[in-house]
Amino acid sequence: MLFRTTDEHEALRKKVRAFAEEKVKPIAFDLDQKNEFPDDIVKEMGELGFMGIPYPKEYGGQGLDAISYAITVEELSRVDGGVGVICSAHTSLGSWPIFAYGTEEQKKKYLTPLASGKKLGGFGLTEENAGSDAGGTETTAELDGDHYILNGKKIFITNAPKADTYVVFAVTTPGIGTHGISAFIVEKEFEGFTFSDHYDKLGIRSSSTAELHFDNVKVPKENLLGKEGQGFKIAMETLDGGRIGIASQALGIGQGAYESALAYAKEREQFGMPIAHLQRNTFKLADMATYLHGARLMIYHAADLKTHHERYSAEAAMAKQVASDLAMQITTEAIQLYGGSGFIKGVDVERFFRDAKITQIYEGTNEIMRVVVGANTVGRPPRVKTVGGKSKQGPIAGVRKGEIFEGDPKEAVKNLVAALKKDGYDFTVGIDPWTPVTEAERIVVAGRGIGDKENMKLIEELAYQAGAAISSSRPVAETLKYVPLDRYVGMSGQNFKNNLYIGVGVSGAGQHLKGIRDASTIVAINNSKNAPIFANADYGIVGDFKEVLPLLIKELDNGEEKKPAPPMKKVKRSKPRKMAPKEDLYVDLGSGYEYDPEIGDPTQGVEPGTPFDKLPDSWVSPVSGEAKEEFIKVEFPEDRK
């Protein structure tokens, strides 16, 4: 079989390459240094039709094939991998699910502005506990009248917060695993839908990446994509196509690094000749050219299968795995050819090297790519039943008391202080508020939610009255610069393993919670009841910190100067008080068997977290065989409620 691209393909390549060379290349270094999203470039890409290459013209697209899309991403990434992935994530992740599963109304309302480049798209799947295992999704969507109410958080989302439209995945039916996940179209302006600051990344720094936060976000019922329960299927099919885009990005990065290294090697002379002619280097360059040619054929083959509606999942995974591994290899060798010069900022191979790494990780790690290919070759492994079922993921900071005070702020503050004093905390003592975080017995942490810098005065006053050191979350130190970098707490900052942590306006990002999980007592003050930190706290107050903090400061003030704090003693972390089960308890009186939603019933395929009322009609007691209608609900005394 003779395979070659068409004249139309190569005309498109010429057009995209000219744009990349003329518009993107001159500013690529600056975008990388400033971690800056290229708004004007993206707008022009939309006007040129690059953002809707594979979609029908009736929906604002260009009506071209998947190979044309791969060429577009490849040529953009040849100059800047960040710009390449902006196009890739928008086209394959943010737009394709709507094209494939959207109603005609959804396509007209959302796909048309996306494919025409007037709007930018994003894709919200990844979570703290749902990365490679997307079935671990914890974001929820509950139907309430004409709307679904979304709560939860997504991380590592490409094009956030710049995108206008997001395809978001959430659990609509708990307890039935991947079959309970659904997909939704969510607009940026929906109330309660907010974003973190964009990440400061190693590479692809012209691409914006941030978290999506959902706090009782009302999504119209008509924005359900496909049917309830189809979300996981939609996500997996979308990622199959997305891998063609990431493979193309990796190919473009590798091509750019190869061309740069080849030009340099022909120019740089050592031992009386250009280093390109030293046999070892000639072989390196020959290998680069060979690998790029092979990867390109794999990518175009997968794209061609997609265009002709053939199965392409394994081929896309193979192409993504091979192209991304080769991108790392080629960029590494490109730096080696440059020698010391390749290690300097401003030399493009250094940027290509950093950009290449992520292609081995996102849209399915290369380890997962091997799982996909393996499933298509040796088949899927048999399902193994485990005794007691799958353990449910708990809070990052461990199981805590979870005593959250709402309502009257004065009453909430009194209850909080009383609880802390009962736990043994003495607020007549104090320390230097700038004591190193790791040496302080107590810390007061300012989160992004405190807003303006002038509100740090309240944090300072609270730290004094609480006998604590001043700390912050990462964005407050790194982005807002309210405190020095060595004072932020989190997985990448300081770990706080001592006694009392008080977080003000901290939402509870995973990397932050991992830095405080060894704290004896965690207190959270936040105006959002759904902030993740509350699930990781011993005590909390739901309310406006500007109202709560002055009351708390006053409650902790005994009217006297603080005494020097004695040497720190580690407070033993207290266990949560026994409470009634969150779920109703149902018992089979005949055998005494109690159905536990936390465990489910793996012997009958019921996953952990399944409420009793969601059990299938065919389910029976694993002990007596009684049908679920024969179970009775247990009533608890008032003192356990």
XYZ file of C-alpha atoms in Angstrom:
641
model
C 0.000 0.000 0.000
C 1.309 3.426 -0.951
C 0.534 5.944 1.773
C 1.022 9.657 1.330
C -0.795 12.768 2.392
C -2.890 14.583 -0.184
C -2.107 17.918 -1.819
C -4.849 19.410 0.364
C -3.127 18.084 3.475
C 0.177 19.631 2.487
C -1.465 22.939 1.566
C -2.934 23.052 5.068
C 0.460 22.196 6.566
C 2.006 25.094 4.659
C -0.694 27.464 5.918
C -0.402 26.425 9.568
C 3.420 26.399 9.461
C 3.481 29.930 8.046
C 1.202 31.141 10.825
C 3.274 29.379 13.487
C 6.554 30.764 12.167
C 5.294 34.312 11.669
C 3.004 34.775 14.666
C 3.869 32.226 17.368
C 7.630 31.687 17.089
C 8.631 35.334 17.749
C 6.792 35.355 21.094
C 7.200 31.709 22.164
C 10.108 32.451 24.531
C 8.246 35.359 26.132
C 5.074 33.295 26.614
C 7.108 30.569 28.284
C 8.941 32.946 30.613
C 5.805 34.800 31.662
C 3.592 31.687 31.932
C 1.209 33.658 29.720
C -1.805 32.503 27.707
C -1.706 33.822 24.086
C -5.212 35.319 23.838
C -4.558 37.139 20.555
C -2.970 34.069 18.970
C -5.934 31.868 19.944
C -8.371 34.425 18.571
C -6.521 34.499 15.243
C -6.373 30.699 15.146
C -10.145 30.721 15.428
C -10.490 33.227 12.615
C -8.259 31.071 10.401
C -10.398 28.005 11.087
C -7.749 26.046 13.013
C -10.065 25.448 15.989
C -12.750 23.555 14.050
C -10.751 21.544 11.493
C -12.640 18.194 11.710
C -16.197 19.474 12.193
C -18.883 19.979 9.519
C -19.241 23.405 7.983
C -22.880 23.506 9.044
C -21.619 23.768 12.647
C -18.936 26.352 11.912
C -16.119 23.895 11.218
C -13.870 23.322 8.222
C -15.246 19.932 7.200
C -11.792 18.345 6.995
C -10.554 14.928 8.129
C -8.724 13.792 11.265
C -5.345 13.767 9.473
C -5.822 17.486 8.788
C -6.461 17.992 12.501
C -3.299 16.014 13.370
C -1.252 18.117 10.938
C -2.590 21.340 12.473
C -1.618 20.340 16.019
C 1.737 18.996 14.800
C 2.695 22.232 13.038
C 1.648 24.479 15.929
C 3.568 22.286 18.395
C 6.642 22.339 16.147
C 7.015 25.944 17.330
C 5.289 25.901 20.739
C 3.842 22.812 22.432
C 1.610 24.997 24.604
C -0.156 26.566 21.649
C -0.482 23.105 20.112
C -2.292 21.686 23.121
C -4.638 24.680 23.354
C -5.886 23.700 19.906
C -5.838 19.976 20.684
C -7.742 20.153 23.985
C -10.300 22.547 22.513
C -10.920 20.430 19.413
C -10.749 16.869 20.664
C -11.852 17.240 24.302
C -13.959 20.373 24.555
C -15.829 20.027 21.258
C -15.940 16.374 20.169
C -18.272 15.078 22.932
C -20.853 17.699 21.935
C -20.482 16.767 18.253
C -20.775 13.031 18.968
C -23.419 13.007 21.707
C -25.106 16.398 21.631
C -28.659 17.045 20.542
C -29.250 19.279 17.546
C -30.050 22.136 19.919
C -26.819 21.557 21.884
C -24.771 21.481 18.698
C -26.232 24.742 17.450
C -25.868 26.459 20.823
C -22.434 25.162 21.841
C -20.599 23.361 19.028
C -21.064 26.104 16.437
C -19.278 28.853 18.431
C -16.596 26.323 19.438
C -15.914 25.029 15.918
C -15.924 28.554 14.492
C -13.338 29.630 17.053
C -15.569 32.216 18.710
C -15.554 30.285 21.980
C -12.912 28.117 23.656
C -13.649 24.658 25.047
C -12.404 22.625 28.020
C -12.891 19.124 29.463
C -13.385 18.401 33.168
C -12.649 14.780 34.087
C -9.542 14.525 36.315
C -9.891 14.747 40.108
C -7.684 14.205 43.157
C -8.839 10.595 43.449
C -9.742 10.047 39.803
C -6.692 10.344 37.578
C -5.804 7.224 35.625
C -8.798 5.592 37.349
C -11.515 7.898 36.042
C -14.106 5.600 37.597
C -13.197 7.152 40.963
C -15.033 10.380 40.102
C -16.406 12.093 43.225
C -17.971 15.260 41.773
C -21.735 14.872 42.132
C -24.756 16.025 40.147
C -28.189 15.783 41.788
C -31.350 16.422 39.804
C -33.465 19.131 41.409
C -36.467 20.080 39.282
C -35.250 21.531 35.986
C -31.596 21.625 37.026
C -28.749 19.370 38.092
C -26.819 20.672 41.109
C -23.071 20.079 40.711
C -20.654 19.935 43.648
C -17.000 18.975 43.617
C -13.673 19.840 42.063
C -11.626 19.012 38.965
C -7.851 19.412 38.682
C -5.262 19.778 35.889
C -7.817 21.151 33.419
C -6.285 22.398 30.155
C -7.608 25.765 28.874
C -9.068 26.605 32.311
C -9.941 29.271 33.276
C -9.817 30.712 29.743
C -12.374 28.359 28.202
C -16.005 29.468 27.851
C -17.602 26.000 27.706
C -16.671 22.820 29.578
C -17.741 19.205 29.240
C -17.837 18.040 32.878
C -18.297 14.562 34.341
C -20.121 13.916 37.603
C -21.787 11.096 39.501
C -25.575 11.089 39.117
C -26.188 7.626 40.618
C -23.804 6.741 43.471
C -22.809 3.187 44.207
C -22.895 1.680 40.717
C -19.379 2.633 39.662
C -18.745 3.923 36.165
C -22.378 3.323 35.195
C -23.400 6.163 37.514
C -21.302 8.870 35.808
C -22.937 11.403 33.480
C -21.657 14.237 31.267
C -22.778 17.871 31.304
C -22.162 21.024 29.304
C -21.238 23.757 31.780
C -20.861 27.423 30.911
C -18.141 29.513 32.512
C -20.632 32.076 33.788
C -22.865 29.649 35.725
C -23.231 30.813 39.333
C -21.039 28.899 41.777
C -18.610 27.774 39.047
C -15.167 29.147 39.944
C -11.515 28.481 39.143
C -8.161 28.315 40.883
C -5.218 30.369 39.728
C -3.541 28.736 36.748
C -0.672 26.408 37.614
C 2.983 27.384 37.344
C 4.071 24.406 35.229
C 7.372 22.881 34.123
C 6.452 23.056 30.439
C 3.709 24.037 27.957
C 3.614 27.284 29.912
C 1.701 29.195 27.230
C -1.185 26.796 27.896
C -3.334 27.678 30.896
C -4.108 24.875 33.360
C -6.273 25.312 36.467
C -8.837 23.698 38.776
C -12.610 23.808 38.365
C -14.634 24.323 41.550
C -18.379 23.556 41.697
C -20.353 24.942 44.632
C -24.035 24.173 44.091
C -23.734 24.988 40.402
C -27.146 24.874 38.715
C -26.872 23.249 35.296
C -30.052 23.187 33.183
C -31.443 19.694 32.677
C -31.160 20.167 28.910
C -27.358 20.451 29.325
C -27.077 16.754 30.140
C -24.907 15.330 27.354
C -26.219 12.014 26.089
C -28.138 10.076 28.727
C -27.622 9.630 32.451
C -24.998 6.979 33.042
C -23.277 7.453 29.657
C -20.610 9.780 31.024
C -17.819 7.254 31.427
C -18.381 5.924 27.909
C -18.356 9.464 26.520
C -15.149 10.268 28.415
C -13.296 7.171 27.208
C -14.339 7.638 23.582
C -13.323 11.290 23.767
C -9.897 10.407 25.139
C -9.327 7.947 22.280
C -9.548 10.845 19.838
C -7.673 13.161 22.176
C -4.688 10.816 22.079
C -4.308 11.485 18.376
C -3.995 15.158 19.277
C -1.428 14.548 22.029
C 0.543 12.219 19.776
C 0.562 15.003 17.175
C 1.692 17.501 19.799
C 4.552 15.196 20.806
C 5.470 14.702 17.138
C 5.546 18.451 16.557
C 7.719 19.057 19.626
C 10.122 16.332 18.495
C 10.188 17.709 14.946
C 10.971 21.212 16.173
C 13.786 19.941 18.414
C 15.232 17.805 15.594
C 15.242 20.677 13.094
C 16.857 23.015 15.619
C 19.541 20.469 16.567
C 20.242 19.635 12.911
C 20.735 23.297 11.997
C 23.008 23.850 15.002
C 25.041 20.697 14.326
C 25.665 21.784 10.746
C 26.894 25.166 11.949
C 28.866 24.300 15.099
C 32.461 23.236 14.335
C 34.789 21.119 16.456
C 37.858 19.162 15.442
C 37.925 21.029 12.130
C 34.408 20.115 10.902
C 30.707 20.670 11.668
C 29.746 18.373 14.532
C 26.914 16.948 12.386
C 29.571 15.034 10.467
C 31.039 13.346 13.514
C 29.730 9.812 13.105
C 28.133 9.567 16.559
C 26.184 12.749 15.914
C 25.296 11.716 12.365
C 23.780 8.551 13.800
C 21.847 10.564 16.410
C 20.342 12.776 13.743
C 19.576 9.791 11.529
C 17.778 8.068 14.382
C 15.757 11.210 15.092
C 14.622 11.435 11.469
C 13.755 7.732 11.426
C 11.763 7.836 14.641
C 9.823 10.927 13.572
C 8.913 9.309 10.258
C 7.666 6.170 11.998
C 5.656 8.092 14.603
C 4.065 10.256 11.916
C 2.864 7.196 9.998
C 1.366 5.714 13.200
C -0.471 8.944 14.007
C -1.841 9.458 10.513
C -2.950 5.818 10.388
C -4.923 6.192 13.643
C -6.393 9.466 12.344
C -7.389 7.813 9.058
C -9.162 5.014 10.937
C -11.067 7.621 12.964
C -12.079 9.491 9.811
C -13.491 6.292 8.298
C -15.297 5.320 11.524
C -13.159 2.241 12.070
C -12.019 1.060 15.503
C -8.925 3.064 16.415
C -8.604 2.945 20.215
C -5.526 0.693 20.259
C -3.892 2.494 17.318
C -4.388 5.895 18.993
C -2.896 4.564 22.234
C 0.075 3.077 20.355
C 0.677 6.342 18.512
C 0.441 8.441 21.685
C 2.789 6.147 23.598
C 5.395 5.924 20.842
C 5.292 9.603 19.834
C 5.551 10.910 23.408
C 8.374 8.538 24.373
C 10.219 9.562 21.222
C 9.613 13.255 21.939
C 11.432 12.865 25.263
C 14.239 10.917 23.618
C 14.641 13.343 20.720
C 14.554 16.498 22.854
C 17.121 14.965 25.221
C 19.453 14.186 22.315
C 18.832 17.667 20.865
C 20.104 19.262 24.076
C 23.094 16.905 24.022
C 23.961 18.065 20.506
C 23.770 21.680 21.619
C 26.043 20.906 24.575
C 26.158 23.543 27.309
C 24.295 26.012 25.106
C 21.236 23.746 25.167
C 20.995 24.132 28.929
C 20.430 27.885 28.739
C 17.022 29.565 28.853
C 16.076 31.078 25.508
C 17.461 28.243 23.418
C 14.420 26.517 21.950
C 15.584 22.939 22.579
C 15.557 23.633 26.334
C 11.883 24.640 26.081
C 11.074 21.690 23.804
C 12.616 19.364 26.402
C 10.360 20.721 29.155
C 7.300 20.718 26.901
C 7.798 17.088 25.876
C 7.504 15.520 29.324
C 3.794 16.156 29.821
C 2.911 14.270 26.632
C 3.869 11.049 28.428
C 1.438 11.885 31.239
C -1.801 13.565 30.229
C -4.804 12.162 28.375
C -3.711 8.787 29.703
C -0.232 8.079 31.035
C 1.916 5.867 28.847
C 1.430 3.129 31.419
C -2.309 3.373 30.789
C -1.635 3.381 27.034
C -0.065 -0.053 27.475
C -3.147 -1.153 29.410
C -5.352 0.000 26.504
C -3.203 -1.768 23.920
C -3.044 -4.861 26.125
C -6.834 -4.949 26.454
C -7.038 -4.936 22.663
C -4.476 -7.717 22.274
C -4.564 -10.201 25.174
C -8.022 -9.057 26.305
C -9.227 -7.733 29.638
C -8.251 -9.565 32.834
C -10.941 -11.587 34.627
C -12.855 -9.740 37.344
C -11.502 -10.637 40.764
C -13.815 -10.548 43.760
C -12.261 -9.192 46.947
C -13.420 -10.020 50.440
C -15.241 -7.092 51.977
C -15.282 -5.140 48.741
C -13.203 -2.228 47.558
C -12.121 0.183 50.263
C -13.624 3.610 49.894
C -11.279 6.568 49.545
C -11.366 8.633 52.732
C -10.551 12.302 53.351
C -6.974 13.279 52.458
C -6.305 14.503 55.999
C -7.789 11.342 57.488
C -11.044 10.789 59.348
C -11.735 13.837 61.530
C -14.410 14.895 64.008
C -16.301 16.869 61.393
C -18.054 19.168 63.888
C -19.115 22.035 61.636
C -20.926 25.033 63.139
C -23.452 26.983 61.073
C -26.035 29.648 61.773
C -25.457 32.434 64.304
C -21.724 33.423 64.017
C -21.518 34.396 67.710
C -22.828 31.008 68.794
C -20.576 29.226 66.298
C -17.482 31.034 67.629
C -18.364 30.240 71.250
C -18.858 26.567 70.388
C -15.550 26.414 68.517
C -13.502 28.031 71.297
C -15.167 25.874 73.937
C -14.340 22.737 71.947
C -10.703 23.789 71.499
C -10.300 24.588 75.188
C -11.852 21.239 76.065
C -9.205 19.625 73.829
C -6.533 21.294 76.002
C -5.559 24.394 74.039
C -4.475 27.303 76.253
C -5.004 30.692 74.618
C -3.322 32.733 77.344
C 0.070 31.917 75.767
C 1.619 33.226 72.559
C 4.581 33.003 70.191
C 6.313 35.197 67.638
C 3.885 35.154 64.664
C 6.862 34.760 62.301
C 8.119 31.612 63.992
C 9.032 29.068 61.259
C 5.968 27.059 60.317
C 7.557 23.708 61.133
C 8.541 24.899 64.623
C 5.218 26.478 65.591
C 2.768 24.574 67.771
C -0.124 26.382 66.062
C -0.580 28.179 62.747
C -3.219 30.450 61.230
C -3.337 29.950 57.467
C -4.598 32.556 54.995
C -6.260 31.085 51.918
C -7.127 32.613 48.560
C -10.608 33.308 49.909
C -9.428 36.168 52.132
C -9.286 38.443 49.083
C -7.452 41.769 49.404
C -4.138 42.116 51.221
C -5.661 44.438 53.789
C -7.503 41.412 55.198
C -4.157 40.003 56.317
C -4.554 42.318 59.334
C -7.321 40.037 60.595
C -5.080 37.002 60.037
C -2.297 38.674 62.053
C -4.668 39.563 64.901
C -6.071 36.043 65.000
C -2.568 34.553 65.010
C -1.648 36.695 68.016
C -4.758 35.770 70.002
C -4.483 32.078 69.075
C -0.790 31.941 70.014
C 0.025 30.901 66.452
C 2.415 31.582 63.585
C 1.217 33.121 60.320
C 1.076 30.849 57.270
C -0.813 30.601 53.972
C -1.889 28.415 51.092
C 0.352 28.294 48.034
C -1.542 30.882 45.881
C -1.412 33.456 48.699
C 2.385 33.162 48.901
C 3.251 32.472 45.273
C 0.671 34.476 43.297
C -0.553 37.158 45.707
C 2.791 37.363 47.561
C 1.149 38.246 50.892
C 3.702 36.150 52.803
C 7.170 34.787 51.942
C 7.310 31.537 49.956
C 8.785 29.643 52.896
C 5.563 30.139 54.854
C 3.046 28.343 52.685
C 1.792 24.915 53.700
C 1.290 22.035 51.299
C 2.839 19.024 49.628
C 5.228 21.309 47.716
C 5.790 23.685 50.661
C 6.017 23.261 54.420
C 4.452 20.250 56.143
C 2.664 21.166 59.369
C 2.781 18.172 61.731
C 2.195 19.945 65.016
C -0.927 20.746 66.996
C -3.452 23.351 65.854
C -4.137 24.407 62.260
C -6.695 27.182 61.612
C -7.436 27.735 57.911
C -9.232 30.928 56.876
C -10.584 31.117 53.318
C -8.772 27.882 52.415
C -10.806 25.767 49.992
C -8.788 22.586 50.552
C -6.749 21.719 47.466
C -5.304 18.211 47.627
C -1.690 19.335 47.686
C -2.498 21.635 50.623
C -4.364 18.973 52.603
C -1.478 16.546 52.180
C 0.709 19.076 53.962
C -1.506 19.177 57.075
C -2.740 15.597 57.418
C -0.490 14.992 60.437
C -1.807 18.042 62.334
C -3.488 17.136 65.627
C -6.459 19.476 65.152
C -7.717 21.083 61.939
C -10.087 24.073 62.052
C -11.671 25.521 58.894
C -13.413 28.865 58.391
C -14.977 29.242 54.949
C -18.151 30.739 53.500
C -18.763 27.729 51.244
C -20.369 24.756 52.944
C -19.070 22.527 50.134
C -15.404 23.523 50.491
C -13.368 20.250 50.570
C -11.509 21.365 53.698
C -14.633 20.807 55.824
C -14.512 17.082 55.045
C -10.952 17.119 56.414
C -11.577 19.245 59.517
C -12.175 18.515 63.180
C -14.041 21.782 63.632
C -15.345 24.356 61.207
C -17.430 27.493 60.901
C -19.435 28.150 57.742
C -19.612 31.901 57.338
C -18.031 35.116 56.101
C -14.552 35.364 57.641
C -14.901 39.167 57.894
C -17.754 38.565 60.308
C -16.376 35.463 62.010
C -12.762 36.531 62.653
C -13.454 39.676 64.706
C -15.766 37.589 66.906
C -13.171 34.826 67.228
C -10.391 37.295 68.007
C -12.539 38.837 70.745
C -13.470 35.406 72.173
C -9.789 34.375 72.404
C -8.693 37.669 73.983
C -8.491 37.434 77.765
C -7.552 41.099 78.088
C -3.971 40.409 79.103
C -0.662 40.203 77.298
C 0.134 36.693 76.127
C 2.510 34.672 78.293
C 5.448 32.933 76.612
C 4.350 29.528 75.345
C 5.926 26.545 77.119
C 7.929 23.968 75.152
C 5.615 22.312 72.655
C 4.053 18.972 73.463
C 2.421 17.075 70.656
C -1.324 16.812 71.278
C -2.737 13.380 70.608
C -5.193 13.491 67.773
C -8.684 12.828 69.137
C -11.007 10.355 67.512
C -14.404 11.377 66.127
C -17.290 10.972 68.528
C -19.576 8.046 67.786
C -22.508 9.164 65.745
C -25.464 7.501 64.083
C -24.758 6.171 60.589
C -25.098 8.785 57.845
C -27.145 6.284 55.840
C -30.281 4.607 57.196
C -29.555 1.159 58.584
C -31.570 -1.819 57.325
C -31.581 -5.237 59.020
C -32.752 -8.714 58.047
C -34.466 -9.781 61.292
C -34.387 -13.444 60.354
C -30.591 -13.687 60.273
C -29.538 -10.440 61.962
C -27.624 -9.378 58.841
C -27.166 -5.586 58.599
C -26.650 -4.080 55.152
C -23.696 -1.649 55.287
C -23.650 0.910 52.425
C -19.955 1.585 53.084
C -19.137 -2.019 52.159
C -21.915 -2.827 49.710
C -22.203 -6.482 48.690
C -19.377 -7.468 46.323
C -20.663 -11.057 46.194
C -23.652 -9.758 44.212
C -21.824 -7.006 42.339
C -22.985 -4.156 44.597
C -20.178 -1.620 44.923
C -19.231 0.201 48.154
C -21.220 3.391 48.709
C -24.515 2.003 47.348
C -27.475 3.158 49.506
C -30.048 0.537 50.441
C -32.747 2.160 48.295
C -30.460 1.926 45.241
C -30.005 -1.836 45.513
C -31.291 -3.718 42.462
C -34.685 -5.411 42.864
C -33.016 -8.777 42.359
C -30.728 -8.308 45.389
C -31.230 -10.645 48.374
C -29.656 -11.020 51.819
C -26.320 -12.833 51.371
C -27.026 -14.670 54.657
C -30.674 -15.721 54.558
C -31.647 -15.090 50.937
C -34.494 -12.774 52.002
C -35.559 -10.123 49.473
C -34.854 -6.508 50.327
C -38.577 -5.863 50.977
C -38.235 -8.066 54.069
C -35.601 -5.803 55.658
C -36.657 -3.266 58.281
C -35.258 0.192 58.908
C -33.578 0.677 62.303
C -34.673 3.708 64.314
C -31.999 5.323 66.534
C -32.538 7.091 69.877
C -32.502 10.883 69.771
C -29.099 11.096 71.491
C -27.451 9.323 68.561
C -28.919 11.560 65.887
